[in-house]
């Protein structure tokens, strides 16, 4: 069987799924996001807090990778990484991003777009210090996505950083940053087995907290 035939034979969005009553949706998207995220966690979906972050580089070319959602509050949707990484450099040049969550067993997707900001040094440091020692050692390397010469170089560098942490348990990587995406668009997408998907988009102007809600064609 060719790959094309194999892919054609794979099921997608087979359902059955729950109904999405858009008439009962709240005035703003954060609380509905909270309900859907909680549903995903309660459903036992592995890594329900994993999301795709899209940014653009200096040439305007899109880039994307999976990250972990750290919090949602008045600042927006939080994620953490090092400023020195490609994504950190891209955000410094163009502080705009898109986030996508997909909870497959529920047939639900959430898309967000908006401005990215850096949170306070206190928040960044607290996030860094809450990480396990291996994650802190890796972040202290501050070489994410650089070309790796080989395993030996990595093992030596990690051992050095662990040694540093053992000597100073409160050492923090200067580049470690918690970012927040403050969305101006959030779309909730509920699959339907017959492809009569239900889509609800919240939109607001950059300088307004008044959300407009609109249904979208599937
Ligand atoms: C499930 C999952 C969770 C991840 N979480 C993070 C994260 O929270 N922060 C991070 O910097 N990278 C995380 N990564 C690694 C990123 O996908 C990516 O490889 C790395 O950040 C380098 O991206 P960049 O070269 O675009 O900067 C995660 C990867 C996966 C698959």
Tab-separated table of C-alpha atoms and ligand atoms in Angstrom:
chain	number	residue	atom	x	y	z
A	1	UNK	CA	0.000	0.000	0.000
A	2	UNK	CA	1.357	3.437	-0.881
A	3	UNK	CA	1.761	6.079	1.776
A	4	UNK	CA	-0.972	8.067	0.068
A	5	UNK	CA	-3.398	5.101	0.289
A	6	UNK	CA	-2.390	4.447	3.880
A	7	UNK	CA	-3.062	8.078	4.829
A	8	UNK	CA	-6.388	8.007	2.989
A	9	UNK	CA	-7.376	4.969	5.079
A	10	UNK	CA	-6.639	6.611	8.427
A	11	UNK	CA	-9.653	7.914	10.294
A	12	UNK	CA	-9.876	11.564	11.335
A	13	UNK	CA	-12.532	13.385	13.310
A	14	UNK	CA	-14.706	10.266	13.520
A	15	UNK	CA	-16.470	11.238	16.741
A	16	UNK	CA	-18.939	10.994	18.344
A	17	UNK	CA	-18.389	14.362	19.992
A	18	UNK	CA	-20.253	16.595	22.405
A	19	UNK	CA	-22.394	19.461	21.141
A	20	UNK	CA	-20.954	22.957	21.517
A	21	UNK	CA	-23.736	25.344	22.562
A	22	UNK	CA	-22.290	28.638	21.328
A	23	UNK	CA	-25.396	30.491	22.596
A	24	UNK	CA	-24.338	29.643	26.162
A	25	UNK	CA	-20.713	30.763	25.632
A	26	UNK	CA	-19.389	33.459	27.996
A	27	UNK	CA	-18.685	37.085	26.940
A	28	UNK	CA	-14.920	36.579	26.953
A	29	UNK	CA	-12.715	33.661	25.856
A	30	UNK	CA	-10.502	33.001	28.900
A	31	UNK	CA	-13.226	31.357	30.979
A	32	UNK	CA	-14.351	29.139	28.070
A	33	UNK	CA	-10.705	28.192	27.498
A	34	UNK	CA	-10.515	27.270	31.195
A	35	UNK	CA	-13.566	24.991	30.850
A	36	UNK	CA	-12.173	23.268	27.743
A	37	UNK	CA	-8.704	22.831	29.288
A	38	UNK	CA	-10.278	21.391	32.450
A	39	UNK	CA	-12.364	19.000	30.287
A	40	UNK	CA	-9.154	17.856	28.561
A	41	UNK	CA	-7.389	17.291	31.915
A	42	UNK	CA	-10.403	15.469	33.418
A	43	UNK	CA	-10.596	13.325	30.278
A	44	UNK	CA	-7.012	12.182	30.956
A	45	UNK	CA	-5.656	13.582	27.687
A	46	UNK	CA	-1.851	13.284	27.923
A	47	UNK	CA	-0.076	16.649	27.990
A	48	UNK	CA	-3.317	18.599	27.801
A	49	UNK	CA	-1.175	21.679	28.479
A	50	UNK	CA	0.978	21.208	25.363
A	51	UNK	CA	0.454	23.794	22.624
A	52	UNK	CA	2.040	24.862	19.342
A	53	UNK	CA	3.618	28.323	19.373
A	54	UNK	CA	4.073	30.026	16.007
A	55	UNK	CA	6.322	33.028	15.473
A	56	UNK	CA	7.943	34.658	12.448
A	57	UNK	CA	11.619	35.228	11.757
A	58	UNK	CA	13.386	38.326	10.427
A	59	UNK	CA	12.484	37.340	6.838
A	60	UNK	CA	8.793	36.957	7.758
A	61	UNK	CA	9.004	33.139	7.481
A	62	UNK	CA	6.786	31.285	9.968
A	63	UNK	CA	8.316	28.954	12.571
A	64	UNK	CA	6.492	26.684	15.020
A	65	UNK	CA	7.207	24.347	17.921
A	66	UNK	CA	5.429	22.661	20.841
A	67	UNK	CA	5.680	24.252	24.306
A	68	UNK	CA	4.002	23.856	27.669
A	69	UNK	CA	1.306	26.277	28.838
A	70	UNK	CA	2.376	27.667	32.233
A	71	UNK	CA	-0.605	29.810	33.269
A	72	UNK	CA	-3.502	31.904	32.030
A	73	UNK	CA	-4.211	35.204	33.767
A	74	UNK	CA	-4.775	38.913	33.033
A	75	UNK	CA	-1.408	39.019	31.203
A	76	UNK	CA	-2.521	36.262	28.838
A	77	UNK	CA	-1.371	32.718	28.042
A	78	UNK	CA	2.084	32.050	29.555
A	79	UNK	CA	4.976	29.962	28.273
A	80	UNK	CA	8.628	29.858	29.277
A	81	UNK	CA	11.857	29.551	27.346
A	82	UNK	CA	15.228	31.150	26.908
A	83	UNK	CA	15.506	34.508	25.178
A	84	UNK	CA	18.597	33.291	23.342
A	85	UNK	CA	16.700	30.565	21.466
A	86	UNK	CA	15.436	31.093	17.915
A	87	UNK	CA	11.914	31.648	19.244
A	88	UNK	CA	13.227	34.199	21.766
A	89	UNK	CA	15.078	36.066	19.021
A	90	UNK	CA	12.031	35.946	16.758
A	91	UNK	CA	9.790	37.334	19.499
A	92	UNK	CA	12.300	40.134	20.192
A	93	UNK	CA	12.068	41.149	16.520
A	94	UNK	CA	8.326	40.639	16.106
A	95	UNK	CA	6.358	40.297	19.376
A	96	UNK	CA	3.357	38.603	17.761
A	97	UNK	CA	2.461	34.924	18.036
A	98	UNK	CA	-0.183	32.282	17.445
A	99	UNK	CA	-0.946	29.398	19.798
A	100	UNK	CA	-2.810	26.190	19.006
A	101	UNK	CA	-4.183	23.546	21.330
A	102	UNK	CA	-5.605	20.270	19.967
A	103	UNK	CA	-7.377	17.815	22.240
A	104	UNK	CA	-7.878	14.878	19.876
A	105	UNK	CA	-10.235	12.617	21.890
A	106	UNK	CA	-12.614	15.559	22.352
A	107	UNK	CA	-12.301	16.793	18.752
A	108	UNK	CA	-11.476	20.264	20.019
A	109	UNK	CA	-9.033	22.869	18.771
A	110	UNK	CA	-8.376	26.347	20.199
A	111	UNK	CA	-6.458	28.966	18.172
A	112	UNK	CA	-5.175	32.250	19.590
A	113	UNK	CA	-3.334	35.195	18.011
A	114	UNK	CA	-1.916	38.230	19.738
A	115	UNK	CA	0.873	40.332	21.152
A	116	UNK	CA	3.673	38.729	23.199
A	117	UNK	CA	5.096	40.388	26.305
A	118	UNK	CA	7.829	39.424	28.769
A	119	UNK	CA	6.720	39.036	32.375
A	120	UNK	CA	8.608	40.486	35.360
A	121	UNK	CA	12.044	39.212	36.411
A	122	UNK	CA	10.470	37.910	39.668
A	123	UNK	CA	8.041	35.718	37.700
A	124	UNK	CA	10.841	34.490	35.391
A	125	UNK	CA	13.111	33.640	38.335
A	126	UNK	CA	10.328	31.859	40.262
A	127	UNK	CA	9.496	29.796	37.158
A	128	UNK	CA	13.152	28.888	36.659
A	129	UNK	CA	13.680	27.863	40.293
A	130	UNK	CA	10.534	25.677	40.253
A	131	UNK	CA	12.052	23.525	37.478
A	132	UNK	CA	13.719	20.158	38.252
A	133	UNK	CA	17.529	20.284	38.464
A	134	UNK	CA	18.017	18.637	35.055
A	135	UNK	CA	15.795	21.238	33.388
A	136	UNK	CA	17.619	24.066	35.187
A	137	UNK	CA	21.012	22.688	34.117
A	138	UNK	CA	19.815	22.433	30.529
A	139	UNK	CA	18.415	25.995	30.585
A	140	UNK	CA	21.644	27.337	32.117
A	141	UNK	CA	23.503	26.110	29.027
A	142	UNK	CA	21.583	28.810	27.130
A	143	UNK	CA	22.455	27.085	23.847
A	144	UNK	CA	19.017	25.856	22.806
A	145	UNK	CA	18.914	24.998	19.080
A	146	UNK	CA	22.651	25.652	18.543
A	147	UNK	CA	24.412	22.954	16.487
A	148	UNK	CA	25.652	20.169	18.832
A	149	UNK	CA	29.121	18.756	18.139
A	150	UNK	CA	28.384	15.472	19.922
A	151	UNK	CA	27.060	13.780	23.081
A	152	UNK	CA	30.323	14.201	24.940
A	153	UNK	CA	30.203	18.005	24.650
A	154	UNK	CA	26.624	17.970	25.964
A	155	UNK	CA	27.419	15.626	28.886
A	156	UNK	CA	30.390	17.759	29.962
A	157	UNK	CA	28.431	21.031	29.705
A	158	UNK	CA	25.447	19.600	31.631
A	159	UNK	CA	27.720	18.245	34.382
A	160	UNK	CA	29.309	21.715	34.710
A	161	UNK	CA	25.899	23.376	35.069
A	162	UNK	CA	24.740	20.798	37.645
A	163	UNK	CA	27.910	21.506	39.600
A	164	UNK	CA	27.122	25.238	39.478
A	165	UNK	CA	23.581	24.618	40.775
A	166	UNK	CA	24.863	22.402	43.602
A	167	UNK	CA	27.166	25.280	44.645
A	168	UNK	CA	24.408	27.898	44.330
A	169	UNK	CA	20.875	26.410	44.397
A	170	UNK	CA	19.371	29.845	43.647
A	171	UNK	CA	21.355	30.478	40.466
A	172	UNK	CA	19.040	31.589	37.644
A	173	UNK	CA	19.676	31.651	33.914
A	174	UNK	CA	19.637	35.335	32.899
A	175	UNK	CA	17.913	34.548	29.617
A	176	UNK	CA	15.116	32.478	31.173
A	177	UNK	CA	11.894	34.280	30.354
A	178	UNK	CA	8.208	33.780	30.963
A	179	UNK	CA	6.276	35.248	28.044
A	180	UNK	CA	2.553	35.911	27.788
A	181	UNK	CA	0.402	36.052	24.671
A	182	UNK	CA	-2.397	38.600	25.065
A	183	UNK	CA	-4.861	37.484	22.380
A	184	UNK	CA	-6.952	39.711	20.145
A	185	UNK	CA	-8.497	36.611	18.504
A	186	UNK	CA	-9.460	33.278	20.062
A	187	UNK	CA	-11.290	30.594	18.114
A	188	UNK	CA	-12.975	27.548	19.649
A	189	UNK	CA	-13.505	24.688	17.189
A	190	UNK	CA	-15.609	21.647	18.011
A	191	UNK	CA	-15.470	18.786	15.529
A	192	UNK	CA	-18.535	17.010	14.210
A	193	UNK	CA	-18.358	13.512	12.700
A	194	UNK	CA	-20.387	14.726	9.662
A	195	UNK	CA	-18.071	17.732	9.254
A	196	UNK	CA	-20.714	20.165	10.516
A	197	UNK	CA	-18.068	21.561	12.824
A	198	UNK	CA	-19.014	24.319	15.262
A	199	UNK	CA	-16.702	27.336	15.333
A	200	UNK	CA	-16.890	30.353	17.598
A	201	UNK	CA	-14.424	33.226	17.259
A	202	UNK	CA	-13.867	35.983	19.810
A	203	UNK	CA	-12.261	39.164	18.471
A	204	UNK	CA	-11.393	42.478	20.024
A	205	UNK	CA	-9.502	45.611	19.051
A	206	UNK	CA	-5.975	45.829	20.509
A	207	UNK	CA	-6.970	48.699	22.839
A	208	UNK	CA	-10.358	47.279	23.916
A	209	UNK	CA	-11.551	44.637	26.359
A	210	UNK	CA	-14.926	44.334	24.578
A	211	UNK	CA	-15.034	40.989	22.798
A	212	UNK	CA	-17.105	40.445	19.691
A	213	UNK	CA	-18.363	36.882	19.181
A	214	UNK	CA	-19.037	35.410	15.770
A	215	UNK	CA	-19.790	31.967	14.342
A	216	UNK	CA	-17.606	30.805	11.461
A	217	UNK	CA	-18.486	28.509	8.570
A	218	UNK	CA	-16.914	25.089	9.007
B	1	LIG	C1	5.648	18.327	24.681
B	1	LIG	C2	6.759	19.329	24.497
B	1	LIG	C3	6.925	20.334	25.423
B	1	LIG	C4	7.933	21.282	25.259
B	1	LIG	N1	8.009	22.325	26.158
B	1	LIG	C5	8.922	23.298	25.965
B	1	LIG	C6	8.919	24.461	26.808
B	1	LIG	O1	8.061	24.639	27.702
B	1	LIG	N2	9.899	25.408	26.600
B	1	LIG	C7	10.827	25.270	25.596
B	1	LIG	O2	11.680	26.162	25.469
B	1	LIG	N3	10.828	24.204	24.770
B	1	LIG	C8	9.894	23.214	24.916
B	1	LIG	N4	9.870	22.134	24.061
B	1	LIG	C9	10.885	22.062	22.969
B	1	LIG	C10	10.440	22.960	21.785
B	1	LIG	O3	9.453	22.317	21.011
B	1	LIG	C11	11.610	23.370	20.863
B	1	LIG	O4	12.260	22.220	20.385
B	1	LIG	C12	12.653	24.259	21.567
B	1	LIG	O5	12.017	25.199	22.407
B	1	LIG	C13	13.510	24.994	20.532
B	1	LIG	O6	12.685	25.848	19.766
B	1	LIG	P1	13.280	27.061	18.895
B	1	LIG	O7	14.494	26.541	18.194
B	1	LIG	O8	12.166	27.390	17.918
B	1	LIG	O9	13.563	28.206	19.822
B	1	LIG	C14	8.849	21.181	24.183
B	1	LIG	C15	8.690	20.139	23.244
B	1	LIG	C16	7.652	19.242	23.393
B	1	LIG	C17	7.475	18.149	22.336
